[in-house]
């Protein structure tokens, strides 16, 4: 199956089940590296691409450190729609963690997506995607970040989510060092 066919099916199923457009993965079908986040935010939904908001700006900074080009990697999320709840203060939609229904729906699509892309390396961004790809709900990013793990047909490389350094600046050095490790892992491409 080609990624275009996958996207058509995912789009139709998502609209049918959730009545909204999904934010599809972005990048070449033959990418050696796949980055996986949690779910799109407001900017991602507006532009229809993953990691284009504040977290995306942070991500780009660190892609530069690792010598990776965004156009050479495939970027996606575990959940392809923006999970929201009303803000208690304003009533406007704000992000929330994905719920069981969203997870049950999208996780199998994520593994199908990985099967199509067939990357050599999968970089999970944050606890959420780590747990889903690693297959262990007790996995903790603080213990596993920056450590390559042989998994199925690829190397899993857990990292903190780029949004985490927006909220916790003390992680910035750790995040940078992990991106430098990626550069070593992929041979400084």
PDB file of N, CA and C in Angstrom, residues 79-149:
ATOM      1  N   UNK A  79      -2.146  10.201  17.530  1.00  0.00           N
ATOM      2  CA  UNK A  79      -3.540  10.573  17.279  1.00  0.00           C
ATOM      3  C   UNK A  79      -3.536  11.655  16.209  1.00  0.00           C
ATOM      4  N   UNK A  80      -4.386  11.529  15.228  1.00  0.00           N
ATOM      5  CA  UNK A  80      -4.354  12.424  14.060  1.00  0.00           C
ATOM      6  C   UNK A  80      -5.360  13.574  14.129  1.00  0.00           C
ATOM      7  N   UNK A  81      -6.105  13.674  15.216  1.00  0.00           N
ATOM      8  CA  UNK A  81      -7.023  14.801  15.398  1.00  0.00           C
ATOM      9  C   UNK A  81      -6.626  15.536  16.673  1.00  0.00           C
ATOM     10  N   UNK A  82      -7.078  16.771  16.796  1.00  0.00           N
ATOM     11  CA  UNK A  82      -6.763  17.552  17.993  1.00  0.00           C
ATOM     12  C   UNK A  82      -7.756  17.219  19.111  1.00  0.00           C
ATOM     13  N   UNK A  83      -7.267  16.584  20.184  1.00  0.00           N
ATOM     14  CA  UNK A  83      -8.152  16.338  21.320  1.00  0.00           C
ATOM     15  C   UNK A  83      -8.339  17.648  22.095  1.00  0.00           C
ATOM     16  N   UNK A  84      -9.574  18.054  22.294  1.00  0.00           N
ATOM     17  CA  UNK A  84      -9.846  19.329  22.967  1.00  0.00           C
ATOM     18  C   UNK A  84     -10.896  19.175  24.058  1.00  0.00           C
ATOM     19  N   UNK A  85     -10.882  20.147  24.939  1.00  0.00           N
ATOM     20  CA  UNK A  85     -11.911  20.314  25.964  1.00  0.00           C
ATOM     21  C   UNK A  85     -12.142  21.815  26.097  1.00  0.00           C
ATOM     22  N   UNK A  86     -13.278  22.233  26.627  1.00  0.00           N
ATOM     23  CA  UNK A  86     -13.492  23.666  26.807  1.00  0.00           C
ATOM     24  C   UNK A  86     -12.640  24.200  27.960  1.00  0.00           C
ATOM     25  N   UNK A  87     -12.050  25.364  27.759  1.00  0.00           N
ATOM     26  CA  UNK A  87     -11.291  26.016  28.822  1.00  0.00           C
ATOM     27  C   UNK A  87     -12.249  26.424  29.937  1.00  0.00           C
ATOM     28  N   UNK A  88     -11.899  26.131  31.201  1.00  0.00           N
ATOM     29  CA  UNK A  88     -12.782  26.541  32.298  1.00  0.00           C
ATOM     30  C   UNK A  88     -12.928  28.067  32.394  1.00  0.00           C
ATOM     31  N   UNK A  89     -11.906  28.792  31.932  1.00  0.00           N
ATOM     32  CA  UNK A  89     -11.939  30.255  32.025  1.00  0.00           C
ATOM     33  C   UNK A  89     -12.685  30.899  30.865  1.00  0.00           C
ATOM     34  N   UNK A  90     -12.409  30.425  29.642  1.00  0.00           N
ATOM     35  CA  UNK A  90     -12.948  31.107  28.457  1.00  0.00           C
ATOM     36  C   UNK A  90     -14.010  30.307  27.714  1.00  0.00           C
ATOM     37  N   UNK A  91     -14.034  29.007  27.950  1.00  0.00           N
ATOM     38  CA  UNK A  91     -14.952  28.153  27.206  1.00  0.00           C
ATOM     39  C   UNK A  91     -14.440  27.784  25.826  1.00  0.00           C
ATOM     40  N   UNK A  92     -13.304  28.368  25.422  1.00  0.00           N
ATOM     41  CA  UNK A  92     -12.714  28.055  24.117  1.00  0.00           C
ATOM     42  C   UNK A  92     -12.001  26.704  24.180  1.00  0.00           C
ATOM     43  N   UNK A  93     -11.861  26.046  23.027  1.00  0.00           N
ATOM     44  CA  UNK A  93     -11.181  24.742  23.026  1.00  0.00           C
ATOM     45  C   UNK A  93      -9.704  24.865  23.412  1.00  0.00           C
ATOM     46  N   UNK A  94      -9.270  23.967  24.291  1.00  0.00           N
ATOM     47  CA  UNK A  94      -7.858  23.843  24.661  1.00  0.00           C
ATOM     48  C   UNK A  94      -7.472  22.373  24.532  1.00  0.00           C
ATOM     49  N   UNK A  95      -6.177  22.126  24.357  1.00  0.00           N
ATOM     50  CA  UNK A  95      -5.696  20.751  24.209  1.00  0.00           C
ATOM     51  C   UNK A  95      -5.940  19.946  25.484  1.00  0.00           C
ATOM     52  N   UNK A  96      -6.143  18.657  25.293  1.00  0.00           N
ATOM     53  CA  UNK A  96      -6.237  17.702  26.395  1.00  0.00           C
ATOM     54  C   UNK A  96      -5.550  16.416  25.933  1.00  0.00           C
ATOM     55  N   UNK A  97      -5.204  15.532  26.861  1.00  0.00           N
ATOM     56  CA  UNK A  97      -4.637  14.248  26.435  1.00  0.00           C
ATOM     57  C   UNK A  97      -5.673  13.445  25.645  1.00  0.00           C
ATOM     58  N   UNK A  98      -5.226  12.675  24.667  1.00  0.00           N
ATOM     59  CA  UNK A  98      -6.160  11.812  23.931  1.00  0.00           C
ATOM     60  C   UNK A  98      -6.857  10.831  24.873  1.00  0.00           C
ATOM     61  N   UNK A  99      -8.115  10.535  24.574  1.00  0.00           N
ATOM     62  CA  UNK A  99      -8.862   9.585  25.400  1.00  0.00           C
ATOM     63  C   UNK A  99      -8.786   8.177  24.792  1.00  0.00           C
ATOM     64  N   UNK A 100      -9.347   7.215  25.510  1.00  0.00           N
ATOM     65  CA  UNK A 100      -9.276   5.808  25.094  1.00  0.00           C
ATOM     66  C   UNK A 100      -9.888   5.587  23.710  1.00  0.00           C
ATOM     67  N   UNK A 101     -11.001   6.225  23.435  1.00  0.00           N
ATOM     68  CA  UNK A 101     -11.668   6.059  22.136  1.00  0.00           C
ATOM     69  C   UNK A 101     -10.757   6.531  21.001  1.00  0.00           C
ATOM     70  N   UNK A 102     -10.109   7.672  21.182  1.00  0.00           N
ATOM     71  CA  UNK A 102      -9.188   8.199  20.165  1.00  0.00           C
ATOM     72  C   UNK A 102      -7.986   7.277  19.998  1.00  0.00           C
ATOM     73  N   UNK A 103      -7.453   6.813  21.114  1.00  0.00           N
ATOM     74  CA  UNK A 103      -6.300   5.902  21.057  1.00  0.00           C
ATOM     75  C   UNK A 103      -6.651   4.596  20.374  1.00  0.00           C
ATOM     76  N   UNK A 104      -7.748   4.008  20.787  1.00  0.00           N
ATOM     77  CA  UNK A 104      -8.157   2.731  20.193  1.00  0.00           C
ATOM     78  C   UNK A 104      -8.317   2.863  18.681  1.00  0.00           C
ATOM     79  N   UNK A 105      -8.822   3.991  18.246  1.00  0.00           N
ATOM     80  CA  UNK A 105      -9.041   4.214  16.817  1.00  0.00           C
ATOM     81  C   UNK A 105      -7.718   4.408  16.064  1.00  0.00           C
ATOM     82  N   UNK A 106      -6.823   5.249  16.590  1.00  0.00           N
ATOM     83  CA  UNK A 106      -5.655   5.670  15.814  1.00  0.00           C
ATOM     84  C   UNK A 106      -4.405   4.803  15.952  1.00  0.00           C
ATOM     85  N   UNK A 107      -4.245   4.061  17.038  1.00  0.00           N
ATOM     86  CA  UNK A 107      -2.995   3.315  17.239  1.00  0.00           C
ATOM     87  C   UNK A 107      -2.744   2.299  16.129  1.00  0.00           C
ATOM     88  N   UNK A 108      -3.758   1.567  15.710  1.00  0.00           N
ATOM     89  CA  UNK A 108      -3.529   0.580  14.644  1.00  0.00           C
ATOM     90  C   UNK A 108      -3.145   1.275  13.334  1.00  0.00           C
ATOM     91  N   UNK A 109      -3.713   2.454  13.090  1.00  0.00           N
ATOM     92  CA  UNK A 109      -3.325   3.217  11.897  1.00  0.00           C
ATOM     93  C   UNK A 109      -1.851   3.616  11.973  1.00  0.00           C
ATOM     94  N   UNK A 110      -1.397   3.974  13.159  1.00  0.00           N
ATOM     95  CA  UNK A 110       0.004   4.369  13.316  1.00  0.00           C
ATOM     96  C   UNK A 110       0.935   3.216  12.943  1.00  0.00           C
ATOM     97  N   UNK A 111       0.621   2.019  13.394  1.00  0.00           N
ATOM     98  CA  UNK A 111       1.479   0.875  13.062  1.00  0.00           C
ATOM     99  C   UNK A 111       1.409   0.538  11.573  1.00  0.00           C
ATOM    100  N   UNK A 112       0.244   0.726  10.962  1.00  0.00           N
ATOM    101  CA  UNK A 112       0.142   0.563   9.504  1.00  0.00           C
ATOM    102  C   UNK A 112       1.008   1.600   8.790  1.00  0.00           C
ATOM    103  N   UNK A 113       0.980   2.814   9.292  1.00  0.00           N
ATOM    104  CA  UNK A 113       1.775   3.903   8.718  1.00  0.00           C
ATOM    105  C   UNK A 113       3.269   3.572   8.797  1.00  0.00           C
ATOM    106  N   UNK A 114       3.711   3.064   9.942  1.00  0.00           N
ATOM    107  CA  UNK A 114       5.121   2.673  10.093  1.00  0.00           C
ATOM    108  C   UNK A 114       5.481   1.529   9.150  1.00  0.00           C
ATOM    109  N   UNK A 115       4.566   0.616   8.956  1.00  0.00           N
ATOM    110  CA  UNK A 115       4.792  -0.507   8.043  1.00  0.00           C
ATOM    111  C   UNK A 115       5.010   0.001   6.611  1.00  0.00           C
ATOM    112  N   UNK A 116       4.247   1.004   6.210  1.00  0.00           N
ATOM    113  CA  UNK A 116       4.367   1.578   4.861  1.00  0.00           C
ATOM    114  C   UNK A 116       5.680   2.341   4.708  1.00  0.00           C
ATOM    115  N   UNK A 117       6.015   3.162   5.685  1.00  0.00           N
ATOM    116  CA  UNK A 117       7.232   3.984   5.603  1.00  0.00           C
ATOM    117  C   UNK A 117       8.477   3.110   5.760  1.00  0.00           C
ATOM    118  N   UNK A 118       8.414   2.110   6.629  1.00  0.00           N
ATOM    119  CA  UNK A 118       9.530   1.184   6.886  1.00  0.00           C
ATOM    120  C   UNK A 118      10.828   1.924   7.216  1.00  0.00           C
ATOM    121  N   UNK A 119      10.816   2.744   8.269  1.00  0.00           N
ATOM    122  CA  UNK A 119      12.015   3.509   8.616  1.00  0.00           C
ATOM    123  C   UNK A 119      13.092   2.640   9.267  1.00  0.00           C
ATOM    124  N   UNK A 120      14.302   3.173   9.297  1.00  0.00           N
ATOM    125  CA  UNK A 120      15.390   2.530  10.033  1.00  0.00           C
ATOM    126  C   UNK A 120      15.368   2.978  11.492  1.00  0.00           C
ATOM    127  N   UNK A 121      14.927   4.226  11.709  1.00  0.00           N
ATOM    128  CA  UNK A 121      14.908   4.814  13.045  1.00  0.00           C
ATOM    129  C   UNK A 121      13.553   5.467  13.297  1.00  0.00           C
ATOM    130  N   UNK A 122      13.001   5.222  14.484  1.00  0.00           N
ATOM    131  CA  UNK A 122      11.764   5.875  14.915  1.00  0.00           C
ATOM    132  C   UNK A 122      12.087   6.688  16.161  1.00  0.00           C
ATOM    133  N   UNK A 123      11.872   7.987  16.080  1.00  0.00           N
ATOM    134  CA  UNK A 123      12.095   8.885  17.206  1.00  0.00           C
ATOM    135  C   UNK A 123      10.734   9.218  17.806  1.00  0.00           C
ATOM    136  N   UNK A 124      10.534   8.797  19.050  1.00  0.00           N
ATOM    137  CA  UNK A 124       9.294   9.146  19.735  1.00  0.00           C
ATOM    138  C   UNK A 124       9.534  10.429  20.517  1.00  0.00           C
ATOM    139  N   UNK A 125       8.579  11.333  20.447  1.00  0.00           N
ATOM    140  CA  UNK A 125       8.690  12.621  21.124  1.00  0.00           C
ATOM    141  C   UNK A 125       7.720  12.644  22.303  1.00  0.00           C
ATOM    142  N   UNK A 126       8.245  12.459  23.503  1.00  0.00           N
ATOM    143  CA  UNK A 126       7.430  12.485  24.709  1.00  0.00           C
ATOM    144  C   UNK A 126       7.002  11.112  25.187  1.00  0.00           C
ATOM    145  N   UNK A 127       6.424  11.103  26.395  1.00  0.00           N
ATOM    146  CA  UNK A 127       5.962   9.867  27.037  1.00  0.00           C
ATOM    147  C   UNK A 127       4.893   9.150  26.238  1.00  0.00           C
ATOM    148  N   UNK A 128       3.975   9.924  25.718  1.00  0.00           N
ATOM    149  CA  UNK A 128       2.798   9.353  25.074  1.00  0.00           C
ATOM    150  C   UNK A 128       3.174   8.448  23.902  1.00  0.00           C
ATOM    151  N   UNK A 129       3.932   8.986  22.951  1.00  0.00           N
ATOM    152  CA  UNK A 129       4.305   8.177  21.784  1.00  0.00           C
ATOM    153  C   UNK A 129       5.288   7.071  22.162  1.00  0.00           C
ATOM    154  N   UNK A 130       6.146   7.330  23.150  1.00  0.00           N
ATOM    155  CA  UNK A 130       7.062   6.292  23.627  1.00  0.00           C
ATOM    156  C   UNK A 130       6.281   5.065  24.094  1.00  0.00           C
ATOM    157  N   UNK A 131       5.283   5.279  24.933  1.00  0.00           N
ATOM    158  CA  UNK A 131       4.512   4.158  25.481  1.00  0.00           C
ATOM    159  C   UNK A 131       3.819   3.361  24.383  1.00  0.00           C
ATOM    160  N   UNK A 132       3.290   4.050  23.385  1.00  0.00           N
ATOM    161  CA  UNK A 132       2.564   3.356  22.317  1.00  0.00           C
ATOM    162  C   UNK A 132       3.511   2.552  21.422  1.00  0.00           C
ATOM    163  N   UNK A 133       4.649   3.127  21.060  1.00  0.00           N
ATOM    164  CA  UNK A 133       5.588   2.446  20.160  1.00  0.00           C
ATOM    165  C   UNK A 133       6.398   1.382  20.905  1.00  0.00           C
ATOM    166  N   UNK A 134       6.816   1.688  22.104  1.00  0.00           N
ATOM    167  CA  UNK A 134       7.600   0.739  22.906  1.00  0.00           C
ATOM    168  C   UNK A 134       6.733  -0.431  23.372  1.00  0.00           C
ATOM    169  N   UNK A 135       5.425  -0.171  23.504  1.00  0.00           N
ATOM    170  CA  UNK A 135       4.507  -1.224  23.905  1.00  0.00           C
ATOM    171  C   UNK A 135       4.479  -1.471  25.400  1.00  0.00           C
ATOM    172  N   UNK A 136       4.822  -0.441  26.174  1.00  0.00           N
ATOM    173  CA  UNK A 136       4.846  -0.578  27.630  1.00  0.00           C
ATOM    174  C   UNK A 136       4.274   0.694  28.246  1.00  0.00           C
ATOM    175  N   UNK A 137       3.106   0.578  28.846  1.00  0.00           N
ATOM    176  CA  UNK A 137       2.450   1.744  29.448  1.00  0.00           C
ATOM    177  C   UNK A 137       3.204   2.267  30.666  1.00  0.00           C
ATOM    178  N   UNK A 138       4.158   1.491  31.187  1.00  0.00           N
ATOM    179  CA  UNK A 138       4.943   1.935  32.343  1.00  0.00           C
ATOM    180  C   UNK A 138       6.251   2.605  31.929  1.00  0.00           C
ATOM    181  N   UNK A 139       6.544   2.629  30.638  1.00  0.00           N
ATOM    182  CA  UNK A 139       7.774   3.269  30.153  1.00  0.00           C
ATOM    183  C   UNK A 139       7.744   4.757  30.508  1.00  0.00           C
ATOM    184  N   UNK A 140       8.902   5.278  30.899  1.00  0.00           N
ATOM    185  CA  UNK A 140       9.003   6.675  31.313  1.00  0.00           C
ATOM    186  C   UNK A 140      10.108   7.354  30.513  1.00  0.00           C
ATOM    187  N   UNK A 141       9.770   8.459  29.894  1.00  0.00           N
ATOM    188  CA  UNK A 141      10.729   9.184  29.054  1.00  0.00           C
ATOM    189  C   UNK A 141      11.970   9.607  29.844  1.00  0.00           C
ATOM    190  N   UNK A 142      11.799   9.971  31.112  1.00  0.00           N
ATOM    191  CA  UNK A 142      12.929  10.398  31.936  1.00  0.00           C
ATOM    192  C   UNK A 142      13.983   9.317  32.107  1.00  0.00           C
ATOM    193  N   UNK A 143      13.584   8.057  31.992  1.00  0.00           N
ATOM    194  CA  UNK A 143      14.524   6.939  32.123  1.00  0.00           C
ATOM    195  C   UNK A 143      15.071   6.469  30.775  1.00  0.00           C
ATOM    196  N   UNK A 144      14.305   6.638  29.706  1.00  0.00           N
ATOM    197  CA  UNK A 144      14.679   6.046  28.415  1.00  0.00           C
ATOM    198  C   UNK A 144      15.163   7.043  27.362  1.00  0.00           C
ATOM    199  N   UNK A 145      15.002   8.343  27.607  1.00  0.00           N
ATOM    200  CA  UNK A 145      15.380   9.320  26.578  1.00  0.00           C
ATOM    201  C   UNK A 145      16.856   9.193  26.207  1.00  0.00           C
ATOM    202  N   UNK A 146      17.128   9.394  24.935  1.00  0.00           N
ATOM    203  CA  UNK A 146      18.504   9.412  24.459  1.00  0.00           C
ATOM    204  C   UNK A 146      19.177   8.053  24.373  1.00  0.00           C
ATOM    205  N   UNK A 147      18.404   6.976  24.552  1.00  0.00           N
ATOM    206  CA  UNK A 147      18.970   5.624  24.516  1.00  0.00           C
ATOM    207  C   UNK A 147      18.356   4.843  23.359  1.00  0.00           C
ATOM    208  N   UNK A 148      19.162   4.470  22.359  1.00  0.00           N
ATOM    209  CA  UNK A 148      18.628   3.676  21.247  1.00  0.00           C
ATOM    210  C   UNK A 148      18.182   2.292  21.733  1.00  0.00           C
ATOM    211  N   UNK A 149      17.016   1.863  21.254  1.00  0.00           N
ATOM    212  CA  UNK A 149      16.448   0.570  21.637  1.00  0.00           C
ATOM    213  C   UNK A 149      16.095  -0.183  20.354  1.00  0.00           C
TER     214      UNK A 149
END
